mmCIF file of C-alpha atoms in Angstrom:
data_model
loop_
_atom_site.group_PDB
_atom_site.id
_atom_site.type_symbol
_atom_site.label_atom_id
_atom_site.label_comp_id
_atom_site.label_asym_id
_atom_site.label_seq_id
_atom_site.Cartn_x
_atom_site.Cartn_y
_atom_site.Cartn_z
ATOM 1 C CA UNK A 87 11.967 -17.075 -51.597
ATOM 2 C CA UNK A 88 12.789 -13.725 -49.986
ATOM 3 C CA UNK A 89 9.191 -13.220 -48.910
ATOM 4 C CA UNK A 90 9.095 -16.684 -47.370
ATOM 5 C CA UNK A 91 12.308 -15.997 -45.429
ATOM 6 C CA UNK A 92 10.922 -12.717 -44.153
ATOM 7 C CA UNK A 93 7.747 -14.422 -43.044
ATOM 8 C CA UNK A 94 9.734 -17.140 -41.283
ATOM 9 C CA UNK A 95 11.949 -14.530 -39.655
ATOM 10 C CA UNK A 96 8.917 -12.583 -38.508
ATOM 11 C CA UNK A 97 7.371 -15.713 -37.044
ATOM 12 C CA UNK A 98 10.635 -16.496 -35.268
ATOM 13 C CA UNK A 99 10.797 -13.033 -33.688
ATOM 14 C CA UNK A 100 7.149 -13.215 -32.702
ATOM 15 C CA UNK A 101 7.627 -16.628 -31.093
ATOM 16 C CA UNK A 102 10.748 -15.414 -29.299
ATOM 17 C CA UNK A 103 8.862 -12.396 -27.932
ATOM 18 C CA UNK A 104 6.008 -14.584 -26.755
ATOM 19 C CA UNK A 105 8.494 -16.972 -25.157
ATOM 20 C CA UNK A 106 10.186 -14.160 -23.242
ATOM 21 C CA UNK A 107 6.854 -12.770 -22.103
ATOM 22 C CA UNK A 108 5.822 -16.274 -21.079
ATOM 23 C CA UNK A 109 8.980 -16.601 -19.004
ATOM 24 C CA UNK A 110 8.205 -13.261 -17.375
ATOM 25 C CA UNK A 111 4.766 -14.506 -16.385
ATOM 26 C CA UNK A 112 6.022 -17.940 -15.311
ATOM 27 C CA UNK A 113 8.715 -16.527 -13.047
ATOM 28 C CA UNK A 114 6.231 -14.217 -11.373
ATOM 29 C CA UNK A 115 8.602 -11.307 -11.843
ATOM 30 C CA UNK A 116 7.673 -7.982 -10.348
ATOM 31 C CA UNK A 117 7.809 -4.520 -11.827
ATOM 32 C CA UNK A 118 9.997 -2.282 -9.699
ATOM 33 C CA UNK A 119 8.942 1.364 -9.548
ATOM 34 C CA UNK A 120 11.668 3.660 -8.174
ATOM 35 C CA UNK A 121 9.225 6.517 -7.543
ATOM 36 C CA UNK A 122 10.883 8.701 -10.185
ATOM 37 C CA UNK A 123 9.162 11.458 -12.118
ATOM 38 C CA UNK A 124 8.289 10.214 -15.581
ATOM 39 C CA UNK A 125 7.919 6.536 -14.629
ATOM 40 C CA UNK A 126 4.951 4.612 -16.000
ATOM 41 C CA UNK A 127 3.767 1.243 -17.283
ATOM 42 C CA UNK A 128 0.944 0.692 -19.755
ATOM 43 C CA UNK A 129 -1.047 -2.521 -19.888
ATOM 44 C CA UNK A 130 -3.683 -3.337 -22.530
ATOM 45 C CA UNK A 131 -7.036 -1.627 -22.150
ATOM 46 C CA UNK A 132 -9.177 -3.080 -19.403
ATOM 47 C CA UNK A 133 -12.744 -3.070 -20.692
ATOM 48 C CA UNK A 134 -14.288 -2.326 -17.309
ATOM 49 C CA UNK A 135 -17.567 -1.056 -18.707
ATOM 50 C CA UNK A 136 -19.971 -3.595 -17.223
ATOM 51 C CA UNK A 137 -18.975 -6.680 -15.234
ATOM 52 C CA UNK A 138 -15.263 -7.352 -14.977
ATOM 53 C CA UNK A 139 -12.419 -7.483 -12.481
ATOM 54 C CA UNK A 140 -8.652 -7.091 -12.308
ATOM 55 C CA UNK A 141 -6.143 -7.967 -9.614
ATOM 56 C CA UNK A 142 -2.484 -7.590 -8.724
ATOM 57 C CA UNK A 143 -0.045 -7.831 -5.830
ATOM 58 C CA UNK A 144 1.581 -4.767 -4.335
ATOM 59 C CA UNK A 145 4.547 -4.147 -2.051
ATOM 60 C CA UNK A 146 5.503 -0.671 -0.866
ATOM 61 C CA UNK A 147 6.751 1.471 1.998
ATOM 62 C CA UNK A 148 5.321 4.721 0.658
ATOM 63 C CA UNK A 149 2.314 6.499 2.088
ATOM 64 C CA UNK A 150 1.345 8.210 -1.188
ATOM 65 C CA UNK A 151 1.420 7.475 -4.903
ATOM 66 C CA UNK A 152 -0.566 6.738 -8.070
ATOM 67 C CA UNK A 153 -1.167 2.990 -8.328
ATOM 68 C CA UNK A 154 -3.356 2.764 -11.447
ATOM 69 C CA UNK A 155 -5.496 4.895 -13.737
ATOM 70 C CA UNK A 156 -7.591 4.647 -16.912
ATOM 71 C CA UNK A 157 -10.254 6.811 -18.554
ATOM 72 C CA UNK A 158 -12.192 7.661 -21.717
ATOM 73 C CA UNK A 159 -9.472 10.077 -22.866
ATOM 74 C CA UNK A 160 -10.844 13.395 -21.736
ATOM 75 C CA UNK A 161 -14.621 13.074 -21.693
ATOM 76 C CA UNK A 162 -16.382 11.804 -18.545
ATOM 77 C CA UNK A 163 -15.414 8.353 -17.324
ATOM 78 C CA UNK A 164 -12.345 7.378 -15.289
ATOM 79 C CA UNK A 165 -11.083 5.139 -12.499
ATOM 80 C CA UNK A 166 -8.170 5.990 -10.212
ATOM 81 C CA UNK A 167 -6.481 4.024 -7.412
ATOM 82 C CA UNK A 168 -3.984 5.854 -5.196
ATOM 83 C CA UNK A 169 -2.086 5.491 -1.938
ATOM 84 C CA UNK A 170 -2.991 8.229 0.525
ATOM 85 C CA UNK A 171 -3.677 9.032 4.197
ATOM 86 C CA UNK A 172 -0.921 6.970 5.754
ATOM 87 C CA UNK A 173 -0.596 4.283 3.109
ATOM 88 C CA UNK A 174 -4.248 3.367 2.593
ATOM 89 C CA UNK A 175 -5.736 2.661 -0.826
ATOM 90 C CA UNK A 176 -8.342 5.087 -2.139
ATOM 91 C CA UNK A 177 -10.459 4.328 -5.207
ATOM 92 C CA UNK A 178 -12.407 6.945 -7.170
ATOM 93 C CA UNK A 179 -14.415 6.608 -10.365
ATOM 94 C CA UNK A 180 -17.066 8.360 -12.415
ATOM 95 C CA UNK A 181 -19.481 7.455 -15.209
ATOM 96 C CA UNK A 182 -21.179 9.895 -17.574
ATOM 97 C CA UNK A 183 -19.706 12.959 -15.812
ATOM 98 C CA UNK A 184 -21.463 12.120 -12.541
ATOM 99 C CA UNK A 185 -20.050 13.222 -9.201
ATOM 100 C CA UNK A 186 -17.105 10.875 -8.566
ATOM 101 C CA UNK A 187 -17.722 8.060 -6.085
ATOM 102 C CA UNK A 188 -14.859 7.448 -3.648
ATOM 103 C CA UNK A 189 -13.997 4.795 -1.081
ATOM 104 C CA UNK A 190 -11.066 4.649 1.348
ATOM 105 C CA UNK A 191 -9.718 1.338 2.658
ATOM 106 C CA UNK A 192 -9.229 0.866 6.387
ATOM 107 C CA UNK A 193 -6.035 -1.180 6.219
ATOM 108 C CA UNK A 194 -2.659 0.478 5.469
ATOM 109 C CA UNK A 195 -0.631 -1.481 2.916
ATOM 110 C CA UNK A 196 2.695 0.364 3.178
ATOM 111 C CA UNK A 197 4.297 -2.069 5.628
ATOM 112 C CA UNK A 198 6.817 -3.486 3.153
ATOM 113 C CA UNK A 199 4.899 -6.771 2.768
ATOM 114 C CA UNK A 200 3.081 -8.153 -0.276
ATOM 115 C CA UNK A 201 -0.654 -7.425 -0.419
ATOM 116 C CA UNK A 202 -3.281 -8.758 -2.822
ATOM 117 C CA UNK A 203 -5.550 -6.133 -4.384
ATOM 118 C CA UNK A 204 -8.636 -6.822 -6.492
ATOM 119 C CA UNK A 205 -11.031 -4.391 -8.181
ATOM 120 C CA UNK A 206 -14.451 -5.620 -9.283
ATOM 121 C CA UNK A 207 -16.566 -3.550 -11.658
ATOM 122 C CA UNK A 208 -20.322 -4.119 -11.781
ATOM 123 C CA UNK A 209 -21.937 -1.335 -13.811
ATOM 124 C CA UNK A 210 -22.465 1.581 -11.373
ATOM 125 C CA UNK A 211 -20.807 -0.314 -8.499
ATOM 126 C CA UNK A 212 -17.107 -0.861 -7.863
ATOM 127 C CA UNK A 213 -15.706 -3.062 -5.079
ATOM 128 C CA UNK A 214 -12.168 -3.008 -3.672
ATOM 129 C CA UNK A 215 -10.773 -6.158 -2.029
ATOM 130 C CA UNK A 216 -7.534 -6.212 -0.009
ATOM 131 C CA UNK A 217 -5.887 -9.498 1.022
ATOM 132 C CA UNK A 218 -9.245 -11.295 0.780
ATOM 133 C CA UNK A 219 -10.018 -9.792 4.174
ATOM 134 C CA UNK A 220 -11.290 -6.285 3.595
ATOM 135 C CA UNK A 221 -13.947 -5.486 1.011
ATOM 136 C CA UNK A 222 -15.583 -2.124 0.371
ATOM 137 C CA UNK A 223 -17.882 -1.038 -2.415
ATOM 138 C CA UNK A 224 -19.224 2.268 -3.659
ATOM 139 C CA UNK A 225 -21.885 3.288 -6.184
ATOM 140 C CA UNK A 226 -21.805 6.247 -8.546
ATOM 141 C CA UNK A 227 -25.040 8.198 -9.052
ATOM 142 C CA UNK A 228 -24.970 8.173 -12.835
ATOM 143 C CA UNK A 229 -27.722 8.288 -15.442
ATOM 144 C CA UNK A 230 -25.743 5.771 -17.465
ATOM 145 C CA UNK A 231 -24.658 2.469 -15.959
ATOM 146 C CA UNK A 232 -21.890 1.442 -18.395
ATOM 147 C CA UNK A 233 -18.364 2.841 -18.100
ATOM 148 C CA UNK A 234 -16.621 3.932 -21.300
ATOM 149 C CA UNK A 235 -12.905 3.122 -21.527
ATOM 150 C CA UNK A 236 -10.583 4.245 -24.332
ATOM 151 C CA UNK A 237 -7.138 4.452 -22.724
ATOM 152 C CA UNK A 238 -4.760 1.705 -21.726
ATOM 153 C CA UNK A 239 -4.396 0.633 -18.106
ATOM 154 C CA UNK A 240 -1.645 2.792 -16.612
ATOM 155 C CA UNK A 241 0.165 1.432 -13.551
ATOM 156 C CA UNK A 242 2.577 3.331 -11.298
ATOM 157 C CA UNK A 243 2.397 6.626 -13.164
ATOM 158 C CA UNK A 244 1.541 8.362 -16.437
ATOM 159 C CA UNK A 245 3.712 8.964 -19.519
ATOM 160 C CA UNK A 246 5.136 12.520 -19.651
ATOM 161 C CA UNK A 247 3.399 13.245 -22.954
ATOM 162 C CA UNK A 248 0.037 12.310 -21.445
ATOM 163 C CA UNK A 249 0.651 14.405 -18.329
ATOM 164 C CA UNK A 250 1.394 17.350 -20.598
ATOM 165 C CA UNK A 251 -1.791 16.878 -22.648
ATOM 166 C CA UNK A 252 -4.449 18.027 -20.194
ATOM 167 C CA UNK A 253 -7.300 17.582 -22.670
ATOM 168 C CA UNK A 254 -6.570 13.862 -22.992
ATOM 169 C CA UNK A 255 -7.038 13.214 -19.279
ATOM 170 C CA UNK A 256 -10.537 12.978 -17.857
ATOM 171 C CA UNK A 257 -9.353 13.557 -14.277
ATOM 172 C CA UNK A 258 -7.114 16.624 -14.390
ATOM 173 C CA UNK A 259 -5.793 16.154 -10.845
ATOM 174 C CA UNK A 260 -4.174 12.823 -11.749
ATOM 175 C CA UNK A 261 -1.300 14.783 -13.298
ATOM 176 C CA UNK A 262 -0.322 16.020 -9.828
ATOM 177 C CA UNK A 263 -0.174 12.576 -8.206
ATOM 178 C CA UNK A 264 3.156 11.369 -6.893
ATOM 179 C CA UNK A 265 4.517 8.344 -8.750
ATOM 180 C CA UNK A 266 4.189 4.985 -7.041
ATOM 181 C CA UNK A 267 7.297 3.638 -5.283
ATOM 182 C CA UNK A 268 7.535 -0.094 -4.722
ATOM 183 C CA UNK A 269 6.769 -3.308 -6.596
ATOM 184 C CA UNK A 270 3.749 -4.655 -8.475
ATOM 185 C CA UNK A 271 3.410 -8.186 -9.817
ATOM 186 C CA UNK A 272 0.901 -10.746 -11.088
ATOM 187 C CA UNK A 273 -1.407 -8.304 -12.880
ATOM 188 C CA UNK A 274 -4.517 -10.155 -14.031
ATOM 189 C CA UNK A 275 -7.701 -9.199 -15.850
ATOM 190 C CA UNK A 276 -10.585 -11.627 -15.381
ATOM 191 C CA UNK A 277 -8.092 -14.194 -14.013
ATOM 192 C CA UNK A 278 -5.913 -14.044 -17.165
ATOM 193 C CA UNK A 279 -2.310 -12.836 -16.930
ATOM 194 C CA UNK A 280 -1.878 -9.291 -18.269
ATOM 195 C CA UNK A 281 1.509 -8.294 -19.683
ATOM 196 C CA UNK A 282 2.819 -4.718 -19.997
ATOM 197 C CA UNK A 283 2.772 -3.175 -23.462
ATOM 198 C CA UNK A 284 5.418 -0.528 -22.800
ATOM 199 C CA UNK A 285 6.908 1.445 -19.930
ATOM 200 C CA UNK A 286 9.373 4.106 -18.868
ATOM 201 C CA UNK A 287 11.795 4.266 -15.904
ATOM 202 C CA UNK A 288 10.512 0.908 -14.639
ATOM 203 C CA UNK A 289 12.568 -2.266 -14.388
ATOM 204 C CA UNK A 290 11.800 -5.952 -14.250
ATOM 205 C CA UNK A 291 12.822 -7.462 -10.932
ATOM 206 C CA UNK A 292 12.654 -11.232 -10.385
ATOM 207 C CA UNK A 293 13.087 -10.922 -6.622
ATOM 208 C CA UNK A 294 12.488 -7.423 -5.271
ATOM 209 C CA UNK A 295 15.578 -6.274 -3.445
ATOM 210 C CA UNK A 296 15.478 -4.497 -0.127
ATOM 211 C CA UNK A 297 18.332 -2.059 0.168
ATOM 212 C CA UNK A 298 17.145 -1.094 3.623
ATOM 213 C CA UNK A 299 17.692 -4.625 4.958
ATOM 214 C CA UNK A 300 13.985 -5.384 5.357
ATOM 215 C CA UNK A 301 10.842 -3.475 6.085
ATOM 216 C CA UNK A 302 10.979 -1.064 9.040
ATOM 217 C CA UNK A 303 7.975 -2.990 10.375
ATOM 218 C CA UNK A 304 9.730 -6.361 10.377
ATOM 219 C CA UNK A 305 11.316 -7.951 13.464
ATOM 220 C CA UNK A 306 14.703 -6.738 14.596
ATOM 221 C CA UNK A 307 17.898 -8.732 14.786
ATOM 222 C CA UNK A 308 16.757 -10.613 17.874
ATOM 223 C CA UNK A 309 13.491 -11.599 16.173
ATOM 224 C CA UNK A 310 11.143 -10.088 18.705
ATOM 225 C CA UNK A 311 8.174 -10.549 16.353
ATOM 226 C CA UNK A 312 7.852 -7.005 15.106
ATOM 227 C CA UNK A 313 8.522 -3.386 15.936
ATOM 228 C CA UNK A 314 5.091 -2.830 17.509
ATOM 229 C CA UNK A 315 4.438 -4.837 20.661
ATOM 230 C CA UNK A 316 1.248 -6.003 22.409
ATOM 231 C CA UNK A 317 -0.771 -6.195 19.193
ATOM 232 C CA UNK A 318 0.094 -2.724 17.906
ATOM 233 C CA UNK A 319 -0.378 -2.135 14.173
ATOM 234 C CA UNK A 320 2.724 -1.045 12.278
ATOM 235 C CA UNK A 321 2.714 1.146 9.168
ATOM 236 C CA UNK A 322 5.512 2.919 7.333
ATOM 237 C CA UNK A 323 5.512 6.691 6.920
ATOM 238 C CA UNK A 324 8.429 8.263 5.060
ATOM 239 C CA UNK A 325 10.422 5.014 5.438
ATOM 240 C CA UNK A 326 9.945 5.047 9.227
ATOM 241 C CA UNK A 327 7.961 2.542 11.295
ATOM 242 C CA UNK A 328 4.971 4.095 13.099
ATOM 243 C CA UNK A 329 2.960 2.095 15.656
ATOM 244 C CA UNK A 330 -0.788 2.516 16.195
ATOM 245 C CA UNK A 331 -1.428 1.568 19.835
ATOM 246 C CA UNK A 332 -4.990 2.924 20.046
ATOM 247 C CA UNK A 333 -6.646 -0.502 20.357
ATOM 248 C CA UNK A 334 -4.106 -2.191 22.623
ATOM 249 C CA UNK A 335 -4.420 -0.440 25.978
ATOM 250 C CA UNK A 336 -0.723 0.351 25.766
ATOM 251 C CA UNK A 337 1.153 3.430 24.665
ATOM 252 C CA UNK A 338 4.603 4.601 23.693
ATOM 253 C CA UNK A 339 6.583 4.519 20.478
ATOM 254 C CA UNK A 340 6.369 0.712 20.263
ATOM 255 C CA UNK A 341 3.202 0.107 22.372
ATOM 256 C CA UNK A 342 5.321 -1.221 25.240
ATOM 257 C CA UNK A 343 4.177 1.191 27.953
ATOM 258 C CA UNK A 344 1.051 0.394 29.924
ATOM 259 C CA UNK A 345 -0.417 0.235 33.441
ATOM 260 C CA UNK A 346 2.339 -2.058 34.629
ATOM 261 C CA UNK A 347 4.938 0.532 33.701
ATOM 262 C CA UNK A 348 2.946 3.295 35.388
ATOM 263 C CA UNK A 349 2.964 1.238 38.587
ATOM 264 C CA UNK A 350 6.736 1.040 38.318
ATOM 265 C CA UNK A 351 7.108 4.791 37.813
ATOM 266 C CA UNK A 352 10.058 6.373 39.681
ATOM 267 C CA UNK A 353 7.848 8.189 42.188
ATOM 268 C CA UNK A 354 5.846 5.104 43.047
ATOM 269 C CA UNK A 355 8.953 2.939 43.334
ATOM 270 C CA UNK A 356 10.609 5.453 45.647
ATOM 271 C CA UNK A 357 7.558 5.518 47.918
ATOM 272 C CA UNK A 358 7.408 1.746 48.197
ATOM 273 C CA UNK A 359 11.156 1.576 48.727
ATOM 274 C CA UNK A 360 10.997 4.073 51.612
ATOM 275 C CA UNK A 361 8.289 2.034 53.292
ATOM 276 C CA UNK A 362 10.263 -1.169 53.008
ATOM 277 C CA UNK A 363 13.368 0.507 54.388
ATOM 278 C CA UNK A 364 11.420 1.773 57.411
ATOM 279 C CA UNK A 365 10.146 -1.725 58.159
ATOM 280 C CA UNK A 366 13.405 -3.559 57.660
ATOM 281 C CA UNK A 367 16.066 -1.346 59.180
ATOM 282 C CA UNK A 368 16.824 1.355 61.720
ATOM 283 C CA UNK A 369 15.469 4.860 61.454
ATOM 284 C CA UNK A 370 14.106 7.795 63.313
ATOM 285 C CA UNK A 371 10.616 7.889 64.746
ATOM 286 C CA UNK A 372 8.537 10.754 63.364
ATOM 287 C CA UNK A 373 5.173 12.061 64.551
ATOM 288 C CA UNK A 374 3.482 13.252 67.784
ATOM 289 C CA UNK A 375 3.305 9.745 69.227
ATOM 290 C CA UNK A 376 7.072 9.416 69.235
ATOM 291 C CA UNK A 377 8.727 9.749 72.637
ATOM 292 C CA UNK A 378 12.205 8.832 71.603
ATOM 293 C CA UNK A 379 14.293 7.041 69.089
ATOM 294 C CA UNK A 380 12.901 4.066 67.259
ATOM 295 C CA UNK A 381 14.345 0.769 68.342
ATOM 296 C CA UNK A 382 16.365 -1.268 65.916
#
């Protein structure tokens, strides 16, 4: 009788846990990463040895941070995805202790908006997709084509005990990476929902809050359409909006200054104004041809 009750109780707890996890997946809740030291989330091992892919959605304002990492626990193989160089995603991986292969995305993703990220593994090749628009791939020059994976899939940071155990990390420099700050949701492996196993200093957030009142790149109170004008590209650096005007033909902090403004420069305006005043009103005649005062 007692054994049967225990079994029923265990089944009840298991079903309750699965129900809660199912609700988490159904609601599309995001994981909020505060960017604190010691934060981390571990998902089940992604067996990325041969042909496989994983995806997630990301929202951040930070220009740097560790997004995800996994390895073979201190031997040769690893894969790392970080934010760097003004909020762009950089992917690095190695197989069989070969020289790591690295690719850097062109599009910054630290604009405070949600972005879709997908990683496709195909033996020696790895492809990074961003928002179904940008796709880059890179190949590692390895004698072995299959990647070995032993660790779980770490997202947003590494557990303190793992950071302290250098021999258990294949890529030693990953310990020095800044923790990710922002939100991650809808983690999938081969199109199936992946649920976190455990975590530290990370909270579940149904609707990511925005204590700053919106992304610095979003439109102002009057709804102008964005901080950067005339097609300028906005990115966030240290929680500040920065406009890239290099491809617009305009300049200035918000890409609002161009040739039209140069034509209206104070010096040019003064010159045109003086000419108009001379034509429209009285004045003095200047020059060798003048024999007297100018007529009104």
